[in-house]
XYZ file of C-alpha atoms in Angstrom:
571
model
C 44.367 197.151 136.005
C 42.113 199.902 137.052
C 41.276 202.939 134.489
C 44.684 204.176 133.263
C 46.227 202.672 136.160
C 48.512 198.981 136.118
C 48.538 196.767 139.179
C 51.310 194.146 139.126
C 51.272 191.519 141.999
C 54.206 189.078 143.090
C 54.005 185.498 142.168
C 56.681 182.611 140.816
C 60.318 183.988 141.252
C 60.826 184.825 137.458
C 57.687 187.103 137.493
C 58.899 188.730 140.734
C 62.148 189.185 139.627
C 60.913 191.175 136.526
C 58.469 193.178 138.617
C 61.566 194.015 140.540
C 63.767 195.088 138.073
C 61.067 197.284 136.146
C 60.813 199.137 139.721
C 64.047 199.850 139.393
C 64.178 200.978 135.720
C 61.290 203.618 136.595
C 62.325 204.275 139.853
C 60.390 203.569 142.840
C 59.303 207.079 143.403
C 56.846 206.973 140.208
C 55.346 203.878 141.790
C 52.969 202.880 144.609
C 53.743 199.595 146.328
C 51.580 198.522 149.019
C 52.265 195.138 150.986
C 53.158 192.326 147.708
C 51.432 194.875 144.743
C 53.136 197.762 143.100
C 50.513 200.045 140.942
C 51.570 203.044 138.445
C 49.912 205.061 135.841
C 49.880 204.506 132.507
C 52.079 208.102 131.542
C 55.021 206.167 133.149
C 55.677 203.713 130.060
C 56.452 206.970 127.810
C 59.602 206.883 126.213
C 60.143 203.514 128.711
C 62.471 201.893 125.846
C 65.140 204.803 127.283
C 64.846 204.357 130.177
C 64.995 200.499 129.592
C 68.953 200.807 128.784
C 69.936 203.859 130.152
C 69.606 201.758 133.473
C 71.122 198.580 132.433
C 73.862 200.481 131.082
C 74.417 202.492 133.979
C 74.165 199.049 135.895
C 76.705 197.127 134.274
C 78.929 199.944 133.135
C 81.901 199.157 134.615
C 81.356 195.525 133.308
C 80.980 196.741 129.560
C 83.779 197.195 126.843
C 82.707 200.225 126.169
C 83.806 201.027 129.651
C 87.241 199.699 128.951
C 87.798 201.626 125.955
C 86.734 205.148 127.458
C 88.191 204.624 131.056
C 91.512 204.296 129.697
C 91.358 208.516 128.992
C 92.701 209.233 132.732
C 95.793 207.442 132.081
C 96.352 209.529 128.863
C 95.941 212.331 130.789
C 98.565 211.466 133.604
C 100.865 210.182 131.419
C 100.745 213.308 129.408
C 100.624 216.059 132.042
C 103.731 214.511 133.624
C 105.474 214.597 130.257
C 105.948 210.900 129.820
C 108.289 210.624 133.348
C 106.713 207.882 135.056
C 106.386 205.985 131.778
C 108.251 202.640 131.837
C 108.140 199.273 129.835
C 105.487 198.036 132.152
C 103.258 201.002 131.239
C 104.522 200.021 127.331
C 102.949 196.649 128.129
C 100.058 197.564 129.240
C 99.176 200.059 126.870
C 100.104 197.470 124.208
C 97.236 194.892 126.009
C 94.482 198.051 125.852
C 95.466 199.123 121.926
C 95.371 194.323 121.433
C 91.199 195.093 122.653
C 90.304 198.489 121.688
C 91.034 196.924 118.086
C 89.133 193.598 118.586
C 86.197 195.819 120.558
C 86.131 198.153 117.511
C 86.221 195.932 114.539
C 83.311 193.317 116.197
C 80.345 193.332 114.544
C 78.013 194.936 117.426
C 80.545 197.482 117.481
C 80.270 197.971 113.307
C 76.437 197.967 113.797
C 76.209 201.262 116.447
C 78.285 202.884 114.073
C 75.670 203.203 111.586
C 73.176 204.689 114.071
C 75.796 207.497 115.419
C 75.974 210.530 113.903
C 79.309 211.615 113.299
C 81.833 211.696 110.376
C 84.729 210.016 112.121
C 85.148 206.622 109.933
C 86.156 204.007 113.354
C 87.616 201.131 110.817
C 89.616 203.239 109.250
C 91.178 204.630 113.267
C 91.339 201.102 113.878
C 93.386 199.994 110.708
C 95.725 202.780 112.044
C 96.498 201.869 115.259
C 99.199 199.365 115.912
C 100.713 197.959 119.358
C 104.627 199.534 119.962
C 107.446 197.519 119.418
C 108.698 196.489 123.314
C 112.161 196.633 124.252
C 113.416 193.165 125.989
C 114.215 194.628 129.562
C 113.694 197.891 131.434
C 117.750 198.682 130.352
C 116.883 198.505 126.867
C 113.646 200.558 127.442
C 115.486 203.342 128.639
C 118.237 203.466 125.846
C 115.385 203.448 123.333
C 112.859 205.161 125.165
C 112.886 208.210 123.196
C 112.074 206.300 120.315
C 109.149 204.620 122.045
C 107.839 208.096 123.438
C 107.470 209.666 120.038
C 105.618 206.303 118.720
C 103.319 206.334 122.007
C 102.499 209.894 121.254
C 100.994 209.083 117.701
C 99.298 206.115 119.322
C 97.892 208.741 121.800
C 96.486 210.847 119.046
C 94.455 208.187 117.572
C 93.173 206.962 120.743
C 91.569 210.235 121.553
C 89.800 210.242 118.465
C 88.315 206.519 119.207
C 87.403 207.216 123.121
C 85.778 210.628 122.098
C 83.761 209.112 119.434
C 82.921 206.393 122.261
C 82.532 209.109 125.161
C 80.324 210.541 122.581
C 76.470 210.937 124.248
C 75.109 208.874 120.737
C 78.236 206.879 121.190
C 77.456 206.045 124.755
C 73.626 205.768 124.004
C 74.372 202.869 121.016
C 77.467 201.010 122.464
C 76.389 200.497 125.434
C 73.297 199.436 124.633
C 74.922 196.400 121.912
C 77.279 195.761 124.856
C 74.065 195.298 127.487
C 72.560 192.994 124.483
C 75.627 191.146 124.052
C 77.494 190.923 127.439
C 75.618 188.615 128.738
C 73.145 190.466 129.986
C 69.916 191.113 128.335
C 70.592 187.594 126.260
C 70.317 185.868 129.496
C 67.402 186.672 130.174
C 65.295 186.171 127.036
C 66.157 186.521 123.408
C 64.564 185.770 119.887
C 61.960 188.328 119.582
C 62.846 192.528 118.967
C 66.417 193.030 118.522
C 67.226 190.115 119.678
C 65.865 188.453 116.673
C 68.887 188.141 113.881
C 65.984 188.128 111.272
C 64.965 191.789 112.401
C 64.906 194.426 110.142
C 64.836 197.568 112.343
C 68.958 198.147 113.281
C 68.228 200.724 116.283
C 67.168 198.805 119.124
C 65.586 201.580 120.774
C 63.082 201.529 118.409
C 63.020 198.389 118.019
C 61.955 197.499 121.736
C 59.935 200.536 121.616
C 57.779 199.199 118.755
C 57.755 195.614 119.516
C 56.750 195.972 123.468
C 56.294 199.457 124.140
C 53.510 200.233 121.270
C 51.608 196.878 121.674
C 51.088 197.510 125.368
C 49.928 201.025 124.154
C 47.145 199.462 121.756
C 46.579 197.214 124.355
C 45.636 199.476 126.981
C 43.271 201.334 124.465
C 41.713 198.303 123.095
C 38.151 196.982 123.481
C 38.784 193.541 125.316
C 34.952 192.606 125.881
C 35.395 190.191 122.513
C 38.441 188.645 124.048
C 38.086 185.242 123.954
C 40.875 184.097 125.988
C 42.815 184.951 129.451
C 46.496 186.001 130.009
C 48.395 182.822 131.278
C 49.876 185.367 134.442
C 47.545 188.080 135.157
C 44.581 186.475 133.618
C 43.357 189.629 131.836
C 41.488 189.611 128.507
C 43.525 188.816 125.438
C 42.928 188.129 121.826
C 44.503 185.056 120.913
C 47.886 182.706 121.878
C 49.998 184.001 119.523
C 51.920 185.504 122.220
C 53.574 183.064 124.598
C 56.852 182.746 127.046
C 59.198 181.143 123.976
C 61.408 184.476 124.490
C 62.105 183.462 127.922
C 65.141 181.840 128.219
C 66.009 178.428 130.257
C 61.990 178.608 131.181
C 60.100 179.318 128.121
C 59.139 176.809 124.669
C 58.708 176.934 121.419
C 54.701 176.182 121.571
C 55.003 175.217 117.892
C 58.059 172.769 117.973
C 56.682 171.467 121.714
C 53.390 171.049 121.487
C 53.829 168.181 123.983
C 54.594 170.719 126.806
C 50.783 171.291 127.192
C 47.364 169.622 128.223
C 45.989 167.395 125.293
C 48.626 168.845 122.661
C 46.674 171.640 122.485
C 48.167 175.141 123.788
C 46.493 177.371 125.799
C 49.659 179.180 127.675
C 49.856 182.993 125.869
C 50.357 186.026 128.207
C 49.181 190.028 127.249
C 51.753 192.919 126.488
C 51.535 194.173 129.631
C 53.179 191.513 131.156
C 55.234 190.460 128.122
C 56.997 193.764 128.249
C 57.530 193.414 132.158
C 59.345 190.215 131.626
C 61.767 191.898 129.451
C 63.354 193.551 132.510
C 64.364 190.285 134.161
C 68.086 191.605 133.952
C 67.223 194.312 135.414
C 66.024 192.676 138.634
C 68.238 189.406 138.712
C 71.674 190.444 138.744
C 73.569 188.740 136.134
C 77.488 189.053 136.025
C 79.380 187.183 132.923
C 77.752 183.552 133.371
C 76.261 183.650 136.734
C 73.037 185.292 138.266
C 71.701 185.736 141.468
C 68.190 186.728 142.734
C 66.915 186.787 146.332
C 63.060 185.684 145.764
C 61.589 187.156 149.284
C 57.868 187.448 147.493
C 56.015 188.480 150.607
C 56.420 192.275 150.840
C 57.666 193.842 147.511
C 59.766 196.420 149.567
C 61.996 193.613 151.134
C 62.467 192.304 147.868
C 63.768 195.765 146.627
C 66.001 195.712 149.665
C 67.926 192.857 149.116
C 68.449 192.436 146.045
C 69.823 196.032 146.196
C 72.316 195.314 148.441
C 73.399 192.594 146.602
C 73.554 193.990 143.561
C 75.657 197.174 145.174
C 78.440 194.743 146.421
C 78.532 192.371 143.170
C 79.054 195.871 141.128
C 81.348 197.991 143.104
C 84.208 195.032 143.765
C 86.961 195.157 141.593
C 86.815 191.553 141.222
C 83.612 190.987 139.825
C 82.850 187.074 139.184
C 81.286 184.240 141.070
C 83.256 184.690 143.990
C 81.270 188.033 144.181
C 78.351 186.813 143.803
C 78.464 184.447 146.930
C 80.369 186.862 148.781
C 77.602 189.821 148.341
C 74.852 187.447 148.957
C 76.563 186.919 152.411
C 77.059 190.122 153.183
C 73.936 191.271 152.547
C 72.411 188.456 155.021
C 75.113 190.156 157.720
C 73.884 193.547 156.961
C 71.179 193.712 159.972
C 71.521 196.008 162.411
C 69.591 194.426 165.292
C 68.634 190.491 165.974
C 65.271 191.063 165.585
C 65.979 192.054 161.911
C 68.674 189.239 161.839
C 66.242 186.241 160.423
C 63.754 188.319 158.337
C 64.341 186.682 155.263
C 64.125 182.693 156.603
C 62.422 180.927 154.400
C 62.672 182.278 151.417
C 64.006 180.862 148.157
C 67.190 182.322 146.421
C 67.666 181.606 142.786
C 71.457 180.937 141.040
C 72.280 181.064 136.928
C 75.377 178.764 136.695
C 76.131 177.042 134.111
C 73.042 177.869 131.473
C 70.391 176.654 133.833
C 68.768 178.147 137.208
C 69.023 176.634 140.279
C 66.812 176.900 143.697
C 67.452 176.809 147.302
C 65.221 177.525 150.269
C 67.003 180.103 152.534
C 66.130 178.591 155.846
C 66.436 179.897 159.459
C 68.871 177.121 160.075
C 71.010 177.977 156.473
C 70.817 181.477 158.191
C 72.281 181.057 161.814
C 74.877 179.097 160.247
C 76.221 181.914 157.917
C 75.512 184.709 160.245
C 77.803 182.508 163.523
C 80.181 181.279 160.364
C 80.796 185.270 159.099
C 84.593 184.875 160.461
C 85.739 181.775 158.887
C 83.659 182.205 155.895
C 85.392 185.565 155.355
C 88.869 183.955 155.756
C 87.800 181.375 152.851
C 87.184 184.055 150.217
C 90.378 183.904 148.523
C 91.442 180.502 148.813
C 90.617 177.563 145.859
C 92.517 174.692 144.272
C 92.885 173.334 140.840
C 90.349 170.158 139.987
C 90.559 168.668 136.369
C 92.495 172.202 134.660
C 89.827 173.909 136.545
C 89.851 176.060 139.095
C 87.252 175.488 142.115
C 86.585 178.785 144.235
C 86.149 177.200 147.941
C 84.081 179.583 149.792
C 81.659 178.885 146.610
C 81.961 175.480 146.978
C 81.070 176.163 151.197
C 77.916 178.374 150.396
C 76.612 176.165 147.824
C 76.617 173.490 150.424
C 75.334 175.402 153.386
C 71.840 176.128 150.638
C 71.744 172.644 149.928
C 72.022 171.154 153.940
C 75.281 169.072 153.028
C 77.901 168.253 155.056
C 81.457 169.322 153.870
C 83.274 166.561 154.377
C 83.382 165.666 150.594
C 85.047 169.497 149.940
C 87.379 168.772 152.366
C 88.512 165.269 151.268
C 88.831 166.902 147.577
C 91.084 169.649 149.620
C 93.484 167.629 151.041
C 93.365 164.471 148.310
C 94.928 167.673 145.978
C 97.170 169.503 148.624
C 98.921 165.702 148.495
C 99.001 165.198 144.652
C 99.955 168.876 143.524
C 100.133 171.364 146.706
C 101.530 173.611 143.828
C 97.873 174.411 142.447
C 96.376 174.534 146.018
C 95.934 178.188 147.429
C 94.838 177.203 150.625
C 96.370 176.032 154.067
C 95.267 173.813 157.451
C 93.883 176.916 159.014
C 91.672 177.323 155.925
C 90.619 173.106 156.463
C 89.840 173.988 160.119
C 87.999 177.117 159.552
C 85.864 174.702 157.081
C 85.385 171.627 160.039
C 84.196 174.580 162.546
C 81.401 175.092 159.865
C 80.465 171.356 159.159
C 79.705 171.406 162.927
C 77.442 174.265 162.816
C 75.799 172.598 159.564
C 74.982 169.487 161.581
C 71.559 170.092 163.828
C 69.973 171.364 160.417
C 70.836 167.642 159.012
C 69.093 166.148 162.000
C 72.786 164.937 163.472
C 74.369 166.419 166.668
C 71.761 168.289 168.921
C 72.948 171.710 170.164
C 71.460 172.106 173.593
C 74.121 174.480 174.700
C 75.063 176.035 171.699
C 78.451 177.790 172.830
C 79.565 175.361 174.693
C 79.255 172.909 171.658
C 81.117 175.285 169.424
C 83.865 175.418 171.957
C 84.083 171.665 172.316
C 84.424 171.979 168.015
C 87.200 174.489 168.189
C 89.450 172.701 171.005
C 88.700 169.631 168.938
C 90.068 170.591 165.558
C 92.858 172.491 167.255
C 94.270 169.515 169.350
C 93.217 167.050 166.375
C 95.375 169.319 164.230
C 97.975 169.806 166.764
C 98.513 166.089 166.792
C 98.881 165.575 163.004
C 102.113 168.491 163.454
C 103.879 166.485 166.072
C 103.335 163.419 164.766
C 105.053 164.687 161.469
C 107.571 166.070 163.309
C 108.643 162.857 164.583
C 108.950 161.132 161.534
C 110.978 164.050 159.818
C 113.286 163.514 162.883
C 113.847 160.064 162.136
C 113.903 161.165 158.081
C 110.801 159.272 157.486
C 109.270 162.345 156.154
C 108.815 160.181 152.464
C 106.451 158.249 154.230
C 103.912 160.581 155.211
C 101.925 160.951 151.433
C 101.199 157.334 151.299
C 99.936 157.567 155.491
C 97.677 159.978 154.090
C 96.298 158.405 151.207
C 95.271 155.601 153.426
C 93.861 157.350 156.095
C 91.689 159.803 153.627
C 90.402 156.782 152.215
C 89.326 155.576 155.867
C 87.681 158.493 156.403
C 85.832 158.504 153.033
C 84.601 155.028 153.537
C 83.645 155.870 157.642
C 85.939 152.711 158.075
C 86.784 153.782 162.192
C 89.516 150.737 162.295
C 91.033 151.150 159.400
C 91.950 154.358 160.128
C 93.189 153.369 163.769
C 95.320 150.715 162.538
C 97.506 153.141 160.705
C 97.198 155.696 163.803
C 98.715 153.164 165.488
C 101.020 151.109 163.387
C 102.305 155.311 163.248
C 102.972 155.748 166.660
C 104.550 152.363 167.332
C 106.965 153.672 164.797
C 107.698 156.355 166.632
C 107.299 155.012 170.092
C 105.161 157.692 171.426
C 101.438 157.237 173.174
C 98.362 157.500 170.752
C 97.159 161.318 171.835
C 93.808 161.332 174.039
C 91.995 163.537 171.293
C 92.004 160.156 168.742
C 90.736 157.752 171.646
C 87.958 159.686 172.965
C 85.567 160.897 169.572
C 85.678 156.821 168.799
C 82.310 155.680 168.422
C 80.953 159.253 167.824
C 81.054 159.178 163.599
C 80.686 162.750 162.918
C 83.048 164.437 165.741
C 85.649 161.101 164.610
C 85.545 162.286 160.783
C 86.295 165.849 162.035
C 88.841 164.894 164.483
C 90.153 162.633 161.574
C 90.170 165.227 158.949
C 91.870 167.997 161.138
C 94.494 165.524 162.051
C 95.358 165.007 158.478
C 95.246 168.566 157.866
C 98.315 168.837 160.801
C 100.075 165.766 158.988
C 100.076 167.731 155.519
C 100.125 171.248 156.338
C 104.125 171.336 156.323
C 104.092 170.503 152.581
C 102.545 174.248 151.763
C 104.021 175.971 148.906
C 105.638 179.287 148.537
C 102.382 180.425 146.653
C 100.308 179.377 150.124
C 102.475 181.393 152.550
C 101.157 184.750 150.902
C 97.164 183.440 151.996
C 98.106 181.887 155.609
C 97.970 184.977 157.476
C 93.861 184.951 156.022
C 93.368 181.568 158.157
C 93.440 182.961 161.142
C-alpha cells in the first residue's frame, strides 16, 4: 500500500483467484495492472458491498431461481397475445412443472427471509397458498374436449403469477433474491462461509449491510489506523496488524479453525492471521473461480495478471452462455478456450501453468503442460465428437469426454476408460450412449498422450498419427468381419463371452492369451488371422490399441436404438 493507494500482487492460486475476481467486480477500468500487480485507490471500495452482488448476480443469473421464476413472463405473454391457440396439454404440463417450483422457490426459507427486506405490500405466502397446478387431461383428445375448461383455470393461474414474477422482477425484489440465491446456490458458500451473513448466528438480516459492516468498514478503519504499535504481520501481504484474531477459518476446503486445530501450526502456537484488506479480497473468490452447481474451475496463469483476466474470461463466457450448464461445460469451455488462439505463436502461451478443479467438495491441481497442450489442440476433432457421449457405471452416469480431459491433465493413458467402455457396452449396451467410432476417436488420443508418458517417440509426427489412424481403422475393420462370419454361421451367441476373454487379456497385457482366442476364432471360421493382429506383436502399446479397436469392431453391431441418434457425432 502506498498513501490512499492498495497494491495487490499474485501469489498461491486461491489468492490469485480472488485478486481476479475483485478485478472483475470493480471493473478493470478503475484499476491499474502492471506486469503480476494490480493497484487502485482507496475511493473504489465505496459502496463495494453493491457492487459485490450486483456482479455475482448478473454472473450466475441465468443459473439462479430467481431467474426461473421471472423468465417464465415471455411465455405468458405469447400464450396470451395469441389467445390461448397454440396452447396444448404439453404446454399444460409444463406450466404445471413451473407453478410445482415457483411454490417450493417461494415458500423456502431464503426466499421468506428477502421478503422482509422488500418493500412492498404484496403478502408472497399468501400468492403461494393460492396457486395450485391444473388438473391434466389423460391424452391430447381429452385435452381438447375439455380444453375450455382448462383455459379459464390457466387464466386465474395467470393472474396470480403476474403478481409473484412482478414482485420478483421488482428492482428490491431482484436486489434481495438474487442475492440469497448467490448465497445459497452454491456459489458464494463455496467459497467461504461462517463469518457475515454467512454466519446462522448473525443478527443483521440484510446482507448488504451485513458484508458492508463486517469487511467493508473494517478495511475502512484499517486504512485510517495508526499501525506503528502493530505488533504482528499479515500472514499474505505481510502488512502491520493488531493481533490473530483474524485468520483463513472462513475459507472453505483450505482454511481451519485455529482454535479447534491448534495442531495445524508451528509449536501449537498460532501465528497465521491476515489484515482486512486482504480478508475482504478473499471474499470474491466466486467471483474469479467460476463455480457452476458442484464444480469449479480456475485457470491459475500467475505470471501476468492480464492473461489471467483473459482466460478465465473466456471460460467463464462459454460455461455461462450454454444451455447445458454442468460439468460437461466446464471441460468443454476450458478446451475451447485453449483453441481460441489465433496464431501458433499464441498457441502455447499458457504451458505450464496450473489449472485448479472443485469436484466433489475438495480442489484438485494439474500442471497444464506444453505436452497436455499439443495433445488437446491436434485432439480438437475427436474430442469434440466425445462431448455428448457417456455410459452408466454403478446408477451413475460417467460423462466421457470428462473422463478424457481429466486424464490428458493427469498424463494417463486411456486404456482403463476404454476397457470400462466396452466391459459396459457388453453387460448393458442399453445405458451406453456411445459407439466404436466414439472408442476409436478415444485410441487416436491415447497415441497422442504417449511421448508425454515417456513411451512411443514421435520423430515424424504426422506420419505417426497416420500409422495410428490406419491402425485402429483396419484393427476395427477386422473385429466387423470377423463378426460377420460368425453371425453367418449363427454363432452370433458366442461373441459376449469372446469378448470378455479377450478384454481381460488386454487388461492383464497377457499378448498370448489374447492370440489364442484370435486364433481358436478364426479356425472356427476357417479364414487367415488378418496381417494388422500379426504385425503390432511385440510392440505393447500399438498391440493394446490394435487389441482394443478390434474389440470395438466385434461389439459395435450390438448398438442400441438410443446409440444410432449419437453415431453420426463419431465421425
Amino acid at each position: 500500500m502506498s498513501g490512499d493507494a492498495i497494491r495487490l500482487t499474485l501469489g498461491d492460486w486461491q489468492w490469485n483467484a480472488a485478486v481476479i475476481g475483485f478485478v472483475n467486480i470493480v471493473g478493470e477500468k478503475n484499476v491499474h495492472i502492471i506486469d503480476d500487480t494490480v493497484e487502485f485507490a482507496a475511493e473504489i471500495l465505496d459502496g463495494f458491498e453493491e457492487k459485490y452482488f450486483d456482479y455475482l448476480i448478473r454472473t450466475y443469473e441465468k443459473t439462479l431461481s430467481w431467474y426461473k421464476i421471472v423468465s417464465f413472463k415471455d411465455k405468458l405473454d405469447d400464450y396470451e397475445e395469441s389467445d390461448f391457440e397454440s396452447f396444448d396439454l404439453k404446454a399444460l404440463q409444463s406450466l404445471n412443472t413451473y407453478i410445482k417450483d415457483v411454490k417450493r422457490y417461494t415458500k423456502s426459507n431464503s426466499y421468506k427471509a428477502a421478503y422482509e427486506l422488500i418493500d412492498s405490500d404484496m403478502d408472497m405466502l399468501s400468492l403461494e397458498k393460492q396457486l395450485t397446478t391444473i388438473k391434466e387431461p389423460k391424452g391430447q383428445q381429452l385435452f381438447e374436449v375439455d380444453k375450455n375448461r382448462v383455459i379459464a383455470e390457466v387464466k386465474q393461474v395467470f393472474v396470480i403469477l403476474r403478481h409473484i414474477i412482478d414482485y420478483c422482477d421488482s428492482v428490491d425484489g431482484k436486489r434481495y433474491i438474487g442475492a440469497k440465491n448467490v448465497i445459497y446456490n452454491k456459489v458464494i458458500e463455496r467459497a467461504w462461509g461462517g463469518v457475515s451473513f454467512q454466519n446462522p448466528q448473525t443478527k443483521e438480516k440484510d446482507c448488504y449491510v451485513d458484508y458492508r459492516t463486517y469487511f467493508v468498514d473494517a478495511l475502512t478503519d484499517y486504512l485510517k489506523s495508526d499501525k506503528r504499535k502493530y505488533r504482528y504481520h499479515c500472514f499474505v501481504c505481510d502488512k502491520p496488524i493488531k493481533d490473530l484474531k483474524s485468520n483463513l477459518s472462513f475459507l472453505n476446503k483450505s482454511g481451519f479453525d485455529v482454535e479447534k486445530k491448534s495442531s495445524h501450526v508451528w509449536n501449537f502456537q498460532n501465528d497465521i492471521a491476515i489484515c482486512p484488506v486482504c480478508k475482504l479480497i478473499y471474499t470474491c473468490l466466486p467471483a474469479g473461480m467460476i463455480y457452476i452447481y458442484d464444480r469449479g474451475i480456475y485457470v491459475n496463469a500467475n505470471i501476468r495478471l492480464q492473461d489471467a483476466l483473459n482466460i478465465n474470461y473466456k471460460i467463464k463466457r462459454e460455461i455461462l452462455s450454454l444451455p447445458e450448464r454442468g460439468m460437461r461445460s466446464v471441460y468443454h469451455a476450458l478446451v475451447g478456450a485453449l483453441h481460441e488462439k489465433e496464431n501458433n505463436t499464441a498457441k502455447y502461451e499458457l504451458a505450464d501453468v496450473q489449472i485448479v478443479r472443485y469436484e466433489n467438495e475438495s480442489y484438485r491441481f494439474n500442471l497444464l503442460s506444453r505436452k497436455m497442450l499439443e495433445t488437446i489442440v491436434a485432439s480438437e476433432q475427436e474430442l469434440n465428437s466425445l462431448i455428448k457421449t457417456a455410459f452408466s457405471e454403478n446408477g451413475v452416469s460417467v460423462q466421457i469426454y470428462d473422463e478424457v480431459i481429466v486424464r490428458i491433465f493427469s498424463s494417463q493413458n486411456l486404456f482403463t476408460l476404454i476397457h470400462r467402455m466396452l466391459h459396459y457396452k457388453l453387460s448393458d449396451s442399453s445405458k451406453c450412449y456411445f459407439n466404436g467410432a466414439h472408442v476409436n476417436h478415444i485410441l487416436k488420443i491415447n497415441q497422442r498422450i504417449y511421448p508425454s508418458l515417456g513411451g512411443v517417440k514421435m520423430e515424424k509426427n504426422r506420419e505417426r498419427v497416420q500409422e495410428t489412424i490406419d491402425l485402429v481403422k483396419n484393427a476395427k475393420a477386422a473385429g466387423y468381419y470377423l463378426r460377420g462370419e460368425y453371425t453367418d454361421k449363427g454363432s452370433s451367441n458366442k461373441l459376449p463371452g469372446i469378448c470378455y476373454r479377450l478384454l481381460n487379456a488386454l487388461k492383464t497385457s497377457n499378448t498370448d492369451m489374447f492370440m489364442d482366442v484370435t486364433l481358436n476364432c478364426y479356425l472356427y471360421v476357417k479364414s487367415q488371422v488378418p496381417k494388422v493382429i500379426t504385425d503390432v506383436l511385440g510392440q505393447e502399446k500399438s498391440f493394446n490399441t490394435m487389441g482394443y479397436a478390434f474389440v470395438a469392431g466385434l461389439i459395435d453391431a450390438q448398438d442400441t436404438n438410443e446409440n444410432k441418434k449419437i453415431k453420426g457425432e463419431g465421425k
